[in-house]
Amino acid sequence: MEAALSTDRPESVCLPAPMKKPRYKRILLKISGEILTGDQDYGIDPEVIRKVAQEIKEVVGFGVEVAVVIGGGNIFRGVAASSKGMDRATADYMGMLATVLNGLALQDALEKMAVHTRVQTAIEMREVAEPYIRRKAIRHLEKGRVVVFAAGTGNPFFTTDTTASLRAIEIGAEVILKATKVDGVYEADPLVNPGAQKYETLTYLDVLKKQLKVLDATAVSLCMDHRIPIVVFSLKERGNIQRVILGEKVGTEVRG
Ligand code: UDP
């Protein structure tokens, strides 16, 4: 398996240039769990999470308000466990708890870099993190804190992609940045079909009609109803979050 983030670009290359103006004021970054495994098959690679945190820090340095929805697929996926006989709702609750582990790891990495961070969970666990309170999340963002939304929506049978759409609408984010291991949306899986073409832009309806697996249908429908664009891009290339917020063409943009 390839490393989740390449190390070939020195970090200094990606430091914010003071004259550049970000395209967005408030973003929702969706980080899928699988990015966090790095070269491992499972779990959290501390080096990868440090690099993700570094990229977030750079974006915060531009004055952009950053909320994060973190997945849990690197630890536990409800659907996979239920296909092996586990009760689906129970498996989904385990999946949601997995996202909390990732959220806390990201908070730790960010705070080691002096980035003020709050984790809010959709399932209450007050000893560990704040409960999700929309107005409080917005206040944190206004104060320049990164807010990490963990435990998904708090409901089984949903995904963290849907969580990202929901939270983006709730907090008034202008865009969803979906960071994955693939550099955009392809007509077919590029790992299975190396000749597959990448889309530069897609409409929400294209994604739904073509049944592209980039985001689940519920997540896309929510974004369509509320006109929130989604940029799908790879975190393997250093500095990509910054490129997207500075308006460079990166990955695939899904919009109306
Ligand atoms: N999950 C859930 N409800 C939610 C969000 C997530 O039940 O609102 C569970 C579900 O079992 C899912 C797991 O949490 O498989 C991990 O989330 P996801 O698969 O979306 O993570 P990612 O693919 O982004 O790593």
XYZ file of C-alpha atoms and ligand atoms in Angstrom:
281
model
C 0.000 0.000 0.000
C 1.267 3.501 -0.808
C 2.071 5.993 1.920
C -0.903 8.249 2.622
C 1.139 11.403 2.268
C 4.228 11.792 0.151
C 7.303 13.257 1.754
C 8.991 14.463 -1.433
C 7.987 18.136 -0.978
C 9.760 19.952 1.810
C 7.312 21.567 4.228
C 8.816 25.010 3.705
C 7.623 24.993 0.066
C 4.047 24.976 1.293
C 4.199 27.743 3.845
C 1.537 30.376 3.212
C 2.560 33.342 1.138
C 1.202 36.395 2.982
C -0.187 38.032 -0.185
C -2.373 35.120 -1.215
C -6.051 35.399 -0.339
C -8.061 32.308 0.498
C -11.159 31.561 -1.555
C -13.120 30.411 1.496
C -13.686 31.782 4.980
C -15.045 28.595 6.576
C -14.411 25.060 5.348
C -15.419 21.576 6.352
C -12.595 19.117 5.846
C -13.621 15.469 5.650
C -10.743 13.122 6.411
C -11.447 9.488 5.674
C -10.064 7.014 8.156
C -8.106 5.078 5.548
C -5.742 8.023 5.028
C -4.560 7.667 8.599
C -3.233 4.129 8.196
C -0.263 5.262 6.091
C 1.719 2.126 5.169
C -0.035 0.056 7.818
C -3.137 -2.042 7.149
C -4.941 -0.793 10.213
C -4.968 1.958 12.814
C -3.281 5.325 13.038
C 0.184 6.125 11.716
C 1.450 8.959 13.969
C 3.609 10.382 11.186
C 0.625 10.640 8.838
C -1.546 12.317 11.443
C 1.259 14.776 12.152
C 1.424 15.691 8.463
C -2.333 16.125 8.228
C -2.187 18.376 11.299
C 0.624 20.395 9.722
C -1.489 20.996 6.613
C -4.451 22.074 8.741
C -2.210 24.425 10.687
C -1.064 26.085 7.460
C -4.659 26.653 6.364
C -5.576 28.083 9.778
C -2.600 30.419 9.271
C -4.495 32.004 6.367
C -7.323 32.927 8.716
C -9.601 30.206 7.356
C -11.986 28.655 9.869
C -11.543 24.894 9.770
C -14.001 22.266 10.923
C -13.086 18.616 10.467
C -15.225 15.499 10.193
C -13.098 12.448 10.694
C -13.934 8.918 9.548
C -13.194 5.647 11.268
C -12.684 3.127 8.468
C -9.050 2.612 9.475
C -10.293 1.036 12.703
C -13.845 -0.223 12.276
C -16.547 -0.182 9.629
C -20.108 -1.085 10.570
C -21.081 -2.534 7.189
C -18.051 -4.820 7.087
C -18.722 -6.173 10.574
C -22.436 -6.656 9.907
C -21.649 -8.632 6.732
C -19.856 -11.075 9.030
C -22.914 -11.507 11.231
C -22.767 -8.672 13.758
C -25.909 -6.659 14.445
C -25.689 -3.643 12.118
C -26.650 -0.974 14.630
C -24.169 -2.302 17.208
C -21.454 -2.438 14.559
C -22.237 1.126 13.503
C -21.957 2.360 17.091
C -18.529 0.707 17.215
C -17.667 2.503 13.969
C -18.725 5.811 15.482
C -16.533 5.163 18.520
C -13.639 4.479 16.143
C -14.004 8.001 14.755
C -13.557 9.338 18.300
C -10.156 7.623 18.540
C -9.119 9.326 15.300
C -10.521 12.658 16.467
C -8.542 12.576 19.681
C -5.368 11.615 17.798
C -5.865 14.577 15.466
C -6.504 16.928 18.380
C -3.315 15.741 20.039
C -1.287 16.298 16.866
C -2.781 19.767 16.323
C -2.267 20.907 19.893
C 1.370 19.746 19.805
C 1.666 22.351 17.025
C -0.052 24.983 19.174
C -3.280 24.903 17.151
C -6.220 25.302 19.534
C -8.622 22.438 18.903
C -11.914 21.221 20.266
C -13.365 17.777 19.687
C -17.152 17.577 19.750
C -18.857 14.202 19.767
C -22.339 13.344 18.545
C -22.507 10.662 21.258
C -22.000 12.190 24.676
C -18.776 11.329 26.491
C -18.118 14.463 28.474
C -14.986 13.182 30.174
C -13.384 12.822 26.771
C -14.753 15.632 24.619
C -17.465 18.263 24.369
C -20.889 17.168 23.204
C -21.875 18.451 19.781
C -23.543 21.844 20.199
C -23.902 23.715 16.931
C -23.718 27.232 18.336
C -20.711 26.368 20.457
C -18.957 24.861 17.449
C -19.545 28.077 15.501
C -18.197 30.138 18.398
C -15.028 28.015 18.508
C -14.558 28.538 14.771
C -15.019 32.292 15.120
C -12.276 32.256 17.745
C -9.922 30.525 15.321
C -10.107 27.091 16.927
C -10.192 23.962 14.819
C -13.318 21.944 15.615
C -13.189 18.183 15.081
C -16.577 16.522 14.818
C -16.397 12.917 15.970
C -18.852 10.040 16.443
C -20.469 10.714 13.083
C -24.076 11.846 13.215
C -24.614 9.791 16.375
C -26.980 7.518 14.434
C -26.356 4.070 12.995
C -26.951 3.474 9.261
C -25.203 6.715 8.332
C -21.655 7.484 7.249
C -19.137 10.151 8.048
C -19.613 11.533 4.512
C -23.209 12.256 5.429
C -21.958 13.688 8.708
C -19.717 16.024 6.723
C -22.651 17.268 4.614
C -24.860 17.717 7.651
C -22.289 19.549 9.744
C -21.241 21.725 6.787
C -24.838 22.895 6.405
C -25.284 23.390 10.142
C -22.184 25.538 10.604
C -22.502 27.408 7.301
C -19.319 26.064 5.702
C -18.833 27.258 2.126
C -17.304 24.041 0.849
C -16.597 20.439 1.771
C -13.037 19.319 1.131
C -13.070 15.565 0.916
C -9.528 14.330 1.409
C -8.920 10.793 0.197
C -6.134 8.597 -1.115
C -7.233 9.148 -4.749
C -6.634 12.454 -6.558
C -10.233 13.018 -7.659
C -13.282 11.263 -9.050
C -12.711 8.778 -11.887
C -15.191 7.175 -14.274
C -14.059 3.803 -12.897
C -11.753 2.667 -10.118
C -8.268 3.716 -11.376
C -6.645 0.908 -9.393
C -8.732 -1.702 -11.228
C -8.900 0.167 -14.557
C -5.686 2.208 -15.080
C -7.094 3.872 -18.239
C -10.040 5.423 -16.354
C -10.476 9.184 -16.919
C -10.607 11.673 -14.097
C -13.422 14.238 -14.005
C -12.456 17.874 -13.387
C -15.994 18.861 -12.475
C -19.221 16.967 -11.945
C -22.737 17.958 -11.038
C -24.440 16.444 -8.017
C -26.849 14.719 -10.406
C -23.939 13.217 -12.383
C -22.614 11.652 -9.213
C -26.028 10.263 -8.330
C -26.933 9.046 -11.856
C -23.557 7.476 -12.562
C -23.593 5.971 -9.067
C -20.038 7.141 -8.511
C -18.803 5.795 -5.229
C -17.002 8.965 -4.211
C -19.637 9.986 -1.678
C -22.772 8.202 -0.595
C -26.056 9.332 -2.107
C -27.417 10.809 1.121
C -24.349 13.030 1.473
C -24.573 14.197 -2.156
C -28.328 14.880 -1.922
C -27.849 17.020 1.168
C -25.136 19.057 -0.558
C -27.309 19.392 -3.664
C -30.276 20.702 -1.663
C -28.095 23.239 0.133
C -25.757 24.048 -2.781
C -22.541 23.212 -0.999
C -19.717 22.339 -3.402
C -17.530 19.331 -2.671
C -13.890 19.144 -3.724
C -12.516 15.601 -3.797
C -8.737 15.502 -3.733
C -5.773 13.500 -2.512
C -3.875 14.168 0.664
C -0.935 12.155 -0.646
C 0.374 15.279 -2.313
C 1.774 17.722 0.178
C 0.059 21.143 0.320
C -3.171 20.145 -1.419
C -5.527 21.530 1.236
C -3.807 24.867 0.878
C -4.021 24.718 -2.930
C -7.760 24.111 -2.787
C -8.416 26.982 -0.420
C -6.300 29.293 -2.578
C -8.508 28.448 -5.554
C -6.124 26.222 -7.524
C -7.660 23.429 -9.574
C -7.061 20.293 -7.553
C -8.946 17.002 -7.794
C -12.606 17.048 -8.815
C -15.204 19.652 -7.902
C -18.799 18.512 -7.501
C -21.351 21.313 -7.710
C -24.737 22.302 -9.078
N -21.068 5.563 11.395
C -22.412 5.557 11.738
N -23.109 6.725 11.708
C -22.563 7.904 11.318
C -21.208 7.912 10.933
C -20.477 6.736 10.972
O -22.950 4.519 12.086
O -23.250 8.935 11.327
C -20.261 4.324 11.535
C -20.392 3.354 10.375
O -20.374 2.054 10.905
C -19.107 3.591 9.586
C -18.117 3.911 10.687
O -18.879 4.659 11.628
O -18.726 2.442 8.869
C -16.914 4.694 10.256
O -17.275 5.773 9.444
P -16.956 5.799 7.859
O -17.019 4.407 7.305
O -17.839 6.820 7.248
O -15.467 6.301 7.886
P -14.438 6.545 6.661
O -14.885 5.704 5.503
O -14.511 7.994 6.346
O -13.118 6.185 7.228
